[in-house]
């Protein structure tokens, strides 16, 4: 085994042994070497480690001549004759040094190129005959001289720029006159030449060709070195510049600190940088934020854009890009919180608990968009607070009522003076987490004008598939809203655009029955109003009967807001008595209520009984945004020429229902004992009282038909009976909507019998509880004949019973 060291030229001209140009007829030992090529006239130290090679060196006597030949494959440990190159170098061994690891360190000097002849011995080491390869000396021409000088010049350039090559090599190269020796010397001195390149040079006897090959290798190396130096210089400059900047900044900080003159703007920029690094924003956003911050650091605080850029960077830095508040959801605890905060609302609570359960099983789910629809005062907004409490999340409420500028939702572009992000981003900054509960209140009352349509701007916000890249105009960076739980509230759905409505899950909150109102008042409203008005709970007593009286006779609503106001009025009156010196406990009796609140404001139950005394009056049920209500239909007739008058500020659909009802009655006149042309000399007038309130819809169809039949047959309808349903010309009763609200309105009004279309039975079973239905008998009808059978008395005895019921109701409430 032999390793390549830097070869050194030996200034002696010719070796005495063997003579130059002599052919070796006597076999000479062959020393195979790996990755090493020995050139003539070069001194090369070799490390010999193979057993065969060690035996070869040890066998040398006075004759120190050997053949040094390179292996074709350096990995061969026991090379054969075919594994060696044909051209090698005859060398003289000058010195052998024994190493501690049993290997030998041998100094050899190349004498001349040789071509191996026949191998005479293979073991323990190889010996072979050889022939000297004669060199073809070039003629002395200007071209040869130029080539030789060029080679020397390039070699000097490489030695000068190389940190590993000794400068003495330049001197030696200059002093070599023979072109062949010069080429061999340079080839043996260049560390970047591969073994194959060196062997190729050794095998080139033509000196001119050898010099040209050396020239190409030197030119290529100079180009590589120049590129390397250029790259190194650029890297060095960059490192030096950054180090210089760092040192200067540190010195500036130290000087400012020593003087006590810390630059506030630089301090602010350092704080903003820390906030940006800690915000957890996406890489692209962070890159833009740091770019704006770098721009800010170069600006003068007096510059016009300074405050605008600073505000923008601050907004990016303080938003909760990665800060969440959601913890493990306890479903049982959430149910307890919802039950404690709200009475009833079973469907709504079930839907919320379903959502919480899914959230627990799949924490990374997208937040649904819930929309609570119902009359005022039923607890839509307070339900949102309870949901946030049950989830353990922050709560924020955004009022959309009357909002008519799109920029309120999505912000203004930064080019505008006083530009700000929209309400969504502003509220996220306030709550400081990216998964709050957002209550978008009164979404049905959004406006629109020349400044844009906020409802359209909400389309992206309220779409779980899109809002994970919500882009505010001011920030102009995508923000993930998918973790936010959006809850919208509305009193009615008609005014909400269809695309926006399609993105939300509608949950209806209907009105309360009287019993529910009383429960809510006793649990929540009375204690709250007593506390808010500073009354000691021990100084006031509110019996259940008194709460029921206020709910029935002093309010007419689906929710409980007015009820709370009335209770608040009573509490204030008690507070005044206490403030005036009263020390006795005040019990709220009907007499006290009369004194505090005045006379009875609502007489719904007696109103039905009184107004249905005469024939031609029927009670219908209507749906309004404030909940259900009872609707009186009055018909009258007079002598005339067959005219038909409709009044009461009613819409086209309702007018058509009246025409259909009259047509059905006329076509079935004989059934009621009427002449077929009874309208010939009679004018009929149908009026719907509460004439100042617009009314429309088909659901009063059967009520109108009943009122007409009652009028024409001179038969008053049963007292405390109400109905709803659409009528067709053939007398069919068709289903209508809002059954729960209408039924509860009927119950509040004291109705005992309700007539509904048969197809509405499913709604009744799903939406109404047995407690709500209790006390009211429901009759289902598919034909108007069935409605009339329930609504009109058939015998004189029934009419007498009806009259007795009317008197009883009127006197009971007097």
JSON list of N, CA and C in Angstrom, two decimals, residues 193-254:
[
{"chain": "A", "resi": 193, "resn": "UNK", "atom": "N", "xyz": [-5.05, 17.32, -9.51]},
{"chain": "A", "resi": 193, "resn": "UNK", "atom": "CA", "xyz": [-5.13, 16.37, -10.61]},
{"chain": "A", "resi": 193, "resn": "UNK", "atom": "C", "xyz": [-5.50, 14.98, -10.09]},
{"chain": "A", "resi": 194, "resn": "UNK", "atom": "N", "xyz": [-6.39, 14.32, -10.79]},
{"chain": "A", "resi": 194, "resn": "UNK", "atom": "CA", "xyz": [-6.79, 12.97, -10.38]},
{"chain": "A", "resi": 194, "resn": "UNK", "atom": "C", "xyz": [-5.72, 11.97, -10.81]},
{"chain": "A", "resi": 195, "resn": "UNK", "atom": "N", "xyz": [-5.79, 10.75, -10.26]},
{"chain": "A", "resi": 195, "resn": "UNK", "atom": "CA", "xyz": [-4.84, 9.69, -10.63]},
{"chain": "A", "resi": 195, "resn": "UNK", "atom": "C", "xyz": [-4.93, 9.39, -12.12]},
{"chain": "A", "resi": 196, "resn": "UNK", "atom": "N", "xyz": [-6.13, 9.42, -12.67]},
{"chain": "A", "resi": 196, "resn": "UNK", "atom": "CA", "xyz": [-6.32, 9.14, -14.10]},
{"chain": "A", "resi": 196, "resn": "UNK", "atom": "C", "xyz": [-5.63, 10.22, -14.93]},
{"chain": "A", "resi": 197, "resn": "UNK", "atom": "N", "xyz": [-5.77, 11.52, -14.49]},
{"chain": "A", "resi": 197, "resn": "UNK", "atom": "CA", "xyz": [-5.12, 12.61, -15.22]},
{"chain": "A", "resi": 197, "resn": "UNK", "atom": "C", "xyz": [-3.60, 12.44, -15.19]},
{"chain": "A", "resi": 198, "resn": "UNK", "atom": "N", "xyz": [-3.08, 12.13, -14.02]},
{"chain": "A", "resi": 198, "resn": "UNK", "atom": "CA", "xyz": [-1.61, 11.97, -13.88]},
{"chain": "A", "resi": 198, "resn": "UNK", "atom": "C", "xyz": [-1.10, 10.79, -14.72]},
{"chain": "A", "resi": 199, "resn": "UNK", "atom": "N", "xyz": [-1.82, 9.68, -14.69]},
{"chain": "A", "resi": 199, "resn": "UNK", "atom": "CA", "xyz": [-1.41, 8.50, -15.46]},
{"chain": "A", "resi": 199, "resn": "UNK", "atom": "C", "xyz": [-1.42, 8.82, -16.96]},
{"chain": "A", "resi": 200, "resn": "UNK", "atom": "N", "xyz": [-2.43, 9.62, -17.37]},
{"chain": "A", "resi": 200, "resn": "UNK", "atom": "CA", "xyz": [-2.53, 10.02, -18.79]},
{"chain": "A", "resi": 200, "resn": "UNK", "atom": "C", "xyz": [-1.30, 10.85, -19.18]},
{"chain": "A", "resi": 201, "resn": "UNK", "atom": "N", "xyz": [-0.88, 11.76, -18.27]},
{"chain": "A", "resi": 201, "resn": "UNK", "atom": "CA", "xyz": [0.31, 12.58, -18.52]},
{"chain": "A", "resi": 201, "resn": "UNK", "atom": "C", "xyz": [1.57, 11.71, -18.56]},
{"chain": "A", "resi": 202, "resn": "UNK", "atom": "N", "xyz": [1.62, 10.70, -17.67]},
{"chain": "A", "resi": 202, "resn": "UNK", "atom": "CA", "xyz": [2.79, 9.81, -17.64]},
{"chain": "A", "resi": 202, "resn": "UNK", "atom": "C", "xyz": [2.89, 9.01, -18.93]},
{"chain": "A", "resi": 203, "resn": "UNK", "atom": "N", "xyz": [1.71, 8.69, -19.50]},
{"chain": "A", "resi": 203, "resn": "UNK", "atom": "CA", "xyz": [1.67, 7.87, -20.71]},
{"chain": "A", "resi": 203, "resn": "UNK", "atom": "C", "xyz": [1.81, 8.69, -21.99]},
{"chain": "A", "resi": 204, "resn": "UNK", "atom": "N", "xyz": [2.07, 10.00, -21.85]},
{"chain": "A", "resi": 204, "resn": "UNK", "atom": "CA", "xyz": [2.23, 10.87, -23.03]},
{"chain": "A", "resi": 204, "resn": "UNK", "atom": "C", "xyz": [3.71, 11.14, -23.25]},
{"chain": "A", "resi": 205, "resn": "UNK", "atom": "N", "xyz": [4.36, 10.45, -24.17]},
{"chain": "A", "resi": 205, "resn": "UNK", "atom": "CA", "xyz": [5.81, 10.65, -24.40]},
{"chain": "A", "resi": 205, "resn": "UNK", "atom": "C", "xyz": [6.10, 11.95, -25.14]},
{"chain": "A", "resi": 206, "resn": "UNK", "atom": "N", "xyz": [5.14, 12.44, -25.94]},
{"chain": "A", "resi": 206, "resn": "UNK", "atom": "CA", "xyz": [5.36, 13.67, -26.69]},
{"chain": "A", "resi": 206, "resn": "UNK", "atom": "C", "xyz": [5.33, 14.85, -25.73]},
{"chain": "A", "resi": 207, "resn": "UNK", "atom": "N", "xyz": [6.42, 15.57, -25.62]},
{"chain": "A", "resi": 207, "resn": "UNK", "atom": "CA", "xyz": [6.56, 16.65, -24.63]},
{"chain": "A", "resi": 207, "resn": "UNK", "atom": "C", "xyz": [5.60, 17.79, -24.94]},
{"chain": "A", "resi": 208, "resn": "UNK", "atom": "N", "xyz": [5.45, 18.16, -26.20]},
{"chain": "A", "resi": 208, "resn": "UNK", "atom": "CA", "xyz": [4.56, 19.28, -26.58]},
{"chain": "A", "resi": 208, "resn": "UNK", "atom": "C", "xyz": [3.11, 18.95, -26.19]},
{"chain": "A", "resi": 209, "resn": "UNK", "atom": "N", "xyz": [2.69, 17.71, -26.51]},
{"chain": "A", "resi": 209, "resn": "UNK", "atom": "CA", "xyz": [1.32, 17.30, -26.15]},
{"chain": "A", "resi": 209, "resn": "UNK", "atom": "C", "xyz": [1.14, 17.31, -24.64]},
{"chain": "A", "resi": 210, "resn": "UNK", "atom": "N", "xyz": [2.20, 16.90, -23.91]},
{"chain": "A", "resi": 210, "resn": "UNK", "atom": "CA", "xyz": [2.11, 16.88, -22.44]},
{"chain": "A", "resi": 210, "resn": "UNK", "atom": "C", "xyz": [1.96, 18.30, -21.88]},
{"chain": "A", "resi": 211, "resn": "UNK", "atom": "N", "xyz": [2.76, 19.23, -22.46]},
{"chain": "A", "resi": 211, "resn": "UNK", "atom": "CA", "xyz": [2.66, 20.62, -22.01]},
{"chain": "A", "resi": 211, "resn": "UNK", "atom": "C", "xyz": [1.27, 21.21, -22.29]},
{"chain": "A", "resi": 212, "resn": "UNK", "atom": "N", "xyz": [0.71, 20.87, -23.46]},
{"chain": "A", "resi": 212, "resn": "UNK", "atom": "CA", "xyz": [-0.64, 21.39, -23.79]},
{"chain": "A", "resi": 212, "resn": "UNK", "atom": "C", "xyz": [-1.69, 20.86, -22.81]},
{"chain": "A", "resi": 213, "resn": "UNK", "atom": "N", "xyz": [-1.56, 19.56, -22.46]},
{"chain": "A", "resi": 213, "resn": "UNK", "atom": "CA", "xyz": [-2.51, 18.98, -21.50]},
{"chain": "A", "resi": 213, "resn": "UNK", "atom": "C", "xyz": [-2.38, 19.69, -20.15]},
{"chain": "A", "resi": 214, "resn": "UNK", "atom": "N", "xyz": [-1.10, 19.90, -19.72]},
{"chain": "A", "resi": 214, "resn": "UNK", "atom": "CA", "xyz": [-0.85, 20.59, -18.43]},
{"chain": "A", "resi": 214, "resn": "UNK", "atom": "C", "xyz": [-1.46, 22.00, -18.47]},
{"chain": "A", "resi": 215, "resn": "UNK", "atom": "N", "xyz": [-1.28, 22.65, -19.64]},
{"chain": "A", "resi": 215, "resn": "UNK", "atom": "CA", "xyz": [-1.79, 24.02, -19.80]},
{"chain": "A", "resi": 215, "resn": "UNK", "atom": "C", "xyz": [-3.31, 24.06, -19.60]},
{"chain": "A", "resi": 216, "resn": "UNK", "atom": "N", "xyz": [-4.03, 23.08, -20.19]},
{"chain": "A", "resi": 216, "resn": "UNK", "atom": "CA", "xyz": [-5.50, 23.02, -20.04]},
{"chain": "A", "resi": 216, "resn": "UNK", "atom": "C", "xyz": [-5.90, 22.82, -18.59]},
{"chain": "A", "resi": 217, "resn": "UNK", "atom": "N", "xyz": [-5.21, 21.88, -17.91]},
{"chain": "A", "resi": 217, "resn": "UNK", "atom": "CA", "xyz": [-5.53, 21.64, -16.49]},
{"chain": "A", "resi": 217, "resn": "UNK", "atom": "C", "xyz": [-5.31, 22.89, -15.64]},
{"chain": "A", "resi": 218, "resn": "UNK", "atom": "N", "xyz": [-4.18, 23.60, -15.94]},
{"chain": "A", "resi": 218, "resn": "UNK", "atom": "CA", "xyz": [-3.87, 24.81, -15.17]},
{"chain": "A", "resi": 218, "resn": "UNK", "atom": "C", "xyz": [-4.92, 25.91, -15.42]},
{"chain": "A", "resi": 219, "resn": "UNK", "atom": "N", "xyz": [-5.32, 26.08, -16.69]},
{"chain": "A", "resi": 219, "resn": "UNK", "atom": "CA", "xyz": [-6.32, 27.10, -17.03]},
{"chain": "A", "resi": 219, "resn": "UNK", "atom": "C", "xyz": [-7.65, 26.82, -16.33]},
{"chain": "A", "resi": 220, "resn": "UNK", "atom": "N", "xyz": [-8.06, 25.55, -16.35]},
{"chain": "A", "resi": 220, "resn": "UNK", "atom": "CA", "xyz": [-9.32, 25.16, -15.67]},
{"chain": "A", "resi": 220, "resn": "UNK", "atom": "C", "xyz": [-9.23, 25.43, -14.17]},
{"chain": "A", "resi": 221, "resn": "UNK", "atom": "N", "xyz": [-8.10, 25.10, -13.56]},
{"chain": "A", "resi": 221, "resn": "UNK", "atom": "CA", "xyz": [-7.94, 25.29, -12.12]},
{"chain": "A", "resi": 221, "resn": "UNK", "atom": "C", "xyz": [-7.98, 26.78, -11.75]},
{"chain": "A", "resi": 222, "resn": "UNK", "atom": "N", "xyz": [-7.35, 27.62, -12.61]},
{"chain": "A", "resi": 222, "resn": "UNK", "atom": "CA", "xyz": [-7.36, 29.07, -12.35]},
{"chain": "A", "resi": 222, "resn": "UNK", "atom": "C", "xyz": [-8.81, 29.59, -12.38]},
{"chain": "A", "resi": 223, "resn": "UNK", "atom": "N", "xyz": [-9.61, 29.12, -13.35]},
{"chain": "A", "resi": 223, "resn": "UNK", "atom": "CA", "xyz": [-11.02, 29.55, -13.44]},
{"chain": "A", "resi": 223, "resn": "UNK", "atom": "C", "xyz": [-11.80, 29.11, -12.20]},
{"chain": "A", "resi": 224, "resn": "UNK", "atom": "N", "xyz": [-11.56, 27.86, -11.77]},
{"chain": "A", "resi": 224, "resn": "UNK", "atom": "CA", "xyz": [-12.25, 27.35, -10.57]},
{"chain": "A", "resi": 224, "resn": "UNK", "atom": "C", "xyz": [-11.86, 28.18, -9.34]},
{"chain": "A", "resi": 225, "resn": "UNK", "atom": "N", "xyz": [-10.56, 28.51, -9.25]},
{"chain": "A", "resi": 225, "resn": "UNK", "atom": "CA", "xyz": [-10.09, 29.29, -8.10]},
{"chain": "A", "resi": 225, "resn": "UNK", "atom": "C", "xyz": [-10.70, 30.68, -8.09]},
{"chain": "A", "resi": 226, "resn": "UNK", "atom": "N", "xyz": [-10.81, 31.28, -9.29]},
{"chain": "A", "resi": 226, "resn": "UNK", "atom": "CA", "xyz": [-11.41, 32.62, -9.37]},
{"chain": "A", "resi": 226, "resn": "UNK", "atom": "C", "xyz": [-12.86, 32.60, -8.91]},
{"chain": "A", "resi": 227, "resn": "UNK", "atom": "N", "xyz": [-13.61, 31.58, -9.37]},
{"chain": "A", "resi": 227, "resn": "UNK", "atom": "CA", "xyz": [-15.02, 31.46, -8.94]},
{"chain": "A", "resi": 227, "resn": "UNK", "atom": "C", "xyz": [-15.11, 31.25, -7.43]},
{"chain": "A", "resi": 228, "resn": "UNK", "atom": "N", "xyz": [-14.23, 30.37, -6.94]},
{"chain": "A", "resi": 228, "resn": "UNK", "atom": "CA", "xyz": [-14.22, 30.09, -5.50]},
{"chain": "A", "resi": 228, "resn": "UNK", "atom": "C", "xyz": [-13.92, 31.36, -4.70]},
{"chain": "A", "resi": 229, "resn": "UNK", "atom": "N", "xyz": [-12.93, 32.12, -5.20]},
{"chain": "A", "resi": 229, "resn": "UNK", "atom": "CA", "xyz": [-12.57, 33.36, -4.50]},
{"chain": "A", "resi": 229, "resn": "UNK", "atom": "C", "xyz": [-13.71, 34.37, -4.53]},
{"chain": "A", "resi": 230, "resn": "UNK", "atom": "N", "xyz": [-14.41, 34.40, -5.68]},
{"chain": "A", "resi": 230, "resn": "UNK", "atom": "CA", "xyz": [-15.54, 35.33, -5.80]},
{"chain": "A", "resi": 230, "resn": "UNK", "atom": "C", "xyz": [-16.65, 34.98, -4.81]},
{"chain": "A", "resi": 231, "resn": "UNK", "atom": "N", "xyz": [-16.98, 33.67, -4.76]},
{"chain": "A", "resi": 231, "resn": "UNK", "atom": "CA", "xyz": [-18.03, 33.22, -3.82]},
{"chain": "A", "resi": 231, "resn": "UNK", "atom": "C", "xyz": [-17.60, 33.50, -2.39]},
{"chain": "A", "resi": 232, "resn": "UNK", "atom": "N", "xyz": [-16.34, 33.17, -2.10]},
{"chain": "A", "resi": 232, "resn": "UNK", "atom": "CA", "xyz": [-15.83, 33.38, -0.74]},
{"chain": "A", "resi": 232, "resn": "UNK", "atom": "C", "xyz": [-15.87, 34.85, -0.37]},
{"chain": "A", "resi": 233, "resn": "UNK", "atom": "N", "xyz": [-15.52, 35.70, -1.34]},
{"chain": "A", "resi": 233, "resn": "UNK", "atom": "CA", "xyz": [-15.50, 37.15, -1.10]},
{"chain": "A", "resi": 233, "resn": "UNK", "atom": "C", "xyz": [-16.90, 37.67, -0.81]},
{"chain": "A", "resi": 234, "resn": "UNK", "atom": "N", "xyz": [-17.88, 37.19, -1.63]},
{"chain": "A", "resi": 234, "resn": "UNK", "atom": "CA", "xyz": [-19.27, 37.62, -1.42]},
{"chain": "A", "resi": 234, "resn": "UNK", "atom": "C", "xyz": [-19.77, 37.21, -0.05]},
{"chain": "A", "resi": 235, "resn": "UNK", "atom": "N", "xyz": [-19.53, 35.94, 0.32]},
{"chain": "A", "resi": 235, "resn": "UNK", "atom": "CA", "xyz": [-19.96, 35.45, 1.63]},
{"chain": "A", "resi": 235, "resn": "UNK", "atom": "C", "xyz": [-19.28, 36.25, 2.74]},
{"chain": "A", "resi": 236, "resn": "UNK", "atom": "N", "xyz": [-17.97, 36.49, 2.54]},
{"chain": "A", "resi": 236, "resn": "UNK", "atom": "CA", "xyz": [-17.22, 37.22, 3.56]},
{"chain": "A", "resi": 236, "resn": "UNK", "atom": "C", "xyz": [-17.76, 38.64, 3.72]},
{"chain": "A", "resi": 237, "resn": "UNK", "atom": "N", "xyz": [-18.04, 39.29, 2.57]},
{"chain": "A", "resi": 237, "resn": "UNK", "atom": "CA", "xyz": [-18.58, 40.66, 2.62]},
{"chain": "A", "resi": 237, "resn": "UNK", "atom": "C", "xyz": [-19.90, 40.69, 3.35]},
{"chain": "A", "resi": 238, "resn": "UNK", "atom": "N", "xyz": [-20.77, 39.69, 3.01]},
{"chain": "A", "resi": 238, "resn": "UNK", "atom": "CA", "xyz": [-22.10, 39.64, 3.66]},
{"chain": "A", "resi": 238, "resn": "UNK", "atom": "C", "xyz": [-21.96, 39.44, 5.16]},
{"chain": "A", "resi": 239, "resn": "UNK", "atom": "N", "xyz": [-21.10, 38.50, 5.55]},
{"chain": "A", "resi": 239, "resn": "UNK", "atom": "CA", "xyz": [-20.92, 38.23, 6.98]},
{"chain": "A", "resi": 239, "resn": "UNK", "atom": "C", "xyz": [-20.33, 39.45, 7.69]},
{"chain": "A", "resi": 240, "resn": "UNK", "atom": "N", "xyz": [-19.32, 40.05, 7.03]},
{"chain": "A", "resi": 240, "resn": "UNK", "atom": "CA", "xyz": [-18.68, 41.21, 7.64]},
{"chain": "A", "resi": 240, "resn": "UNK", "atom": "C", "xyz": [-19.66, 42.37, 7.78]},
{"chain": "A", "resi": 241, "resn": "UNK", "atom": "N", "xyz": [-20.53, 42.56, 6.73]},
{"chain": "A", "resi": 241, "resn": "UNK", "atom": "CA", "xyz": [-21.50, 43.66, 6.80]},
{"chain": "A", "resi": 241, "resn": "UNK", "atom": "C", "xyz": [-22.50, 43.44, 7.92]},
{"chain": "A", "resi": 242, "resn": "UNK", "atom": "N", "xyz": [-23.02, 42.19, 8.05]},
{"chain": "A", "resi": 242, "resn": "UNK", "atom": "CA", "xyz": [-24.00, 41.92, 9.12]},
{"chain": "A", "resi": 242, "resn": "UNK", "atom": "C", "xyz": [-23.35, 42.03, 10.49]},
{"chain": "A", "resi": 243, "resn": "UNK", "atom": "N", "xyz": [-22.07, 41.56, 10.59]},
{"chain": "A", "resi": 243, "resn": "UNK", "atom": "CA", "xyz": [-21.38, 41.69, 11.87]},
{"chain": "A", "resi": 243, "resn": "UNK", "atom": "C", "xyz": [-21.11, 43.16, 12.19]},
{"chain": "A", "resi": 244, "resn": "UNK", "atom": "N", "xyz": [-20.73, 43.90, 11.13]},
{"chain": "A", "resi": 244, "resn": "UNK", "atom": "CA", "xyz": [-20.47, 45.33, 11.33]},
{"chain": "A", "resi": 244, "resn": "UNK", "atom": "C", "xyz": [-21.75, 46.04, 11.81]},
{"chain": "A", "resi": 245, "resn": "UNK", "atom": "N", "xyz": [-22.89, 45.74, 11.11]},
{"chain": "A", "resi": 245, "resn": "UNK", "atom": "CA", "xyz": [-24.16, 46.35, 11.52]},
{"chain": "A", "resi": 245, "resn": "UNK", "atom": "C", "xyz": [-24.50, 45.99, 12.96]},
{"chain": "A", "resi": 246, "resn": "UNK", "atom": "N", "xyz": [-24.29, 44.72, 13.29]},
{"chain": "A", "resi": 246, "resn": "UNK", "atom": "CA", "xyz": [-24.61, 44.26, 14.64]},
{"chain": "A", "resi": 246, "resn": "UNK", "atom": "C", "xyz": [-23.76, 45.00, 15.68]},
{"chain": "A", "resi": 247, "resn": "UNK", "atom": "N", "xyz": [-22.44, 45.06, 15.40]},
{"chain": "A", "resi": 247, "resn": "UNK", "atom": "CA", "xyz": [-21.55, 45.73, 16.36]},
{"chain": "A", "resi": 247, "resn": "UNK", "atom": "C", "xyz": [-21.91, 47.21, 16.51]},
{"chain": "A", "resi": 248, "resn": "UNK", "atom": "N", "xyz": [-22.21, 47.85, 15.37]},
{"chain": "A", "resi": 248, "resn": "UNK", "atom": "CA", "xyz": [-22.56, 49.27, 15.43]},
{"chain": "A", "resi": 248, "resn": "UNK", "atom": "C", "xyz": [-23.85, 49.51, 16.21]},
{"chain": "A", "resi": 249, "resn": "UNK", "atom": "N", "xyz": [-24.86, 48.62, 15.96]},
{"chain": "A", "resi": 249, "resn": "UNK", "atom": "CA", "xyz": [-26.12, 48.76, 16.70]},
{"chain": "A", "resi": 249, "resn": "UNK", "atom": "C", "xyz": [-25.90, 48.56, 18.19]},
{"chain": "A", "resi": 250, "resn": "UNK", "atom": "N", "xyz": [-25.11, 47.53, 18.52]},
{"chain": "A", "resi": 250, "resn": "UNK", "atom": "CA", "xyz": [-24.83, 47.28, 19.93]},
{"chain": "A", "resi": 250, "resn": "UNK", "atom": "C", "xyz": [-24.08, 48.45, 20.58]},
{"chain": "A", "resi": 251, "resn": "UNK", "atom": "N", "xyz": [-23.12, 49.04, 19.82]},
{"chain": "A", "resi": 251, "resn": "UNK", "atom": "CA", "xyz": [-22.40, 50.20, 20.34]},
{"chain": "A", "resi": 251, "resn": "UNK", "atom": "C", "xyz": [-23.35, 51.38, 20.53]},
{"chain": "A", "resi": 252, "resn": "UNK", "atom": "N", "xyz": [-24.26, 51.55, 19.53]},
{"chain": "A", "resi": 252, "resn": "UNK", "atom": "CA", "xyz": [-25.22, 52.66, 19.63]},
{"chain": "A", "resi": 252, "resn": "UNK", "atom": "C", "xyz": [-26.11, 52.49, 20.85]},
{"chain": "A", "resi": 253, "resn": "UNK", "atom": "N", "xyz": [-26.57, 51.25, 21.07]},
{"chain": "A", "resi": 253, "resn": "UNK", "atom": "CA", "xyz": [-27.41, 50.98, 22.25]},
{"chain": "A", "resi": 253, "resn": "UNK", "atom": "C", "xyz": [-26.64, 51.27, 23.53]},
{"chain": "A", "resi": 254, "resn": "UNK", "atom": "N", "xyz": [-25.36, 50.84, 23.57]},
{"chain": "A", "resi": 254, "resn": "UNK", "atom": "CA", "xyz": [-24.55, 51.05, 24.77]},
{"chain": "A", "resi": 254, "resn": "UNK", "atom": "C", "xyz": [-24.34, 52.54, 25.02]}
]
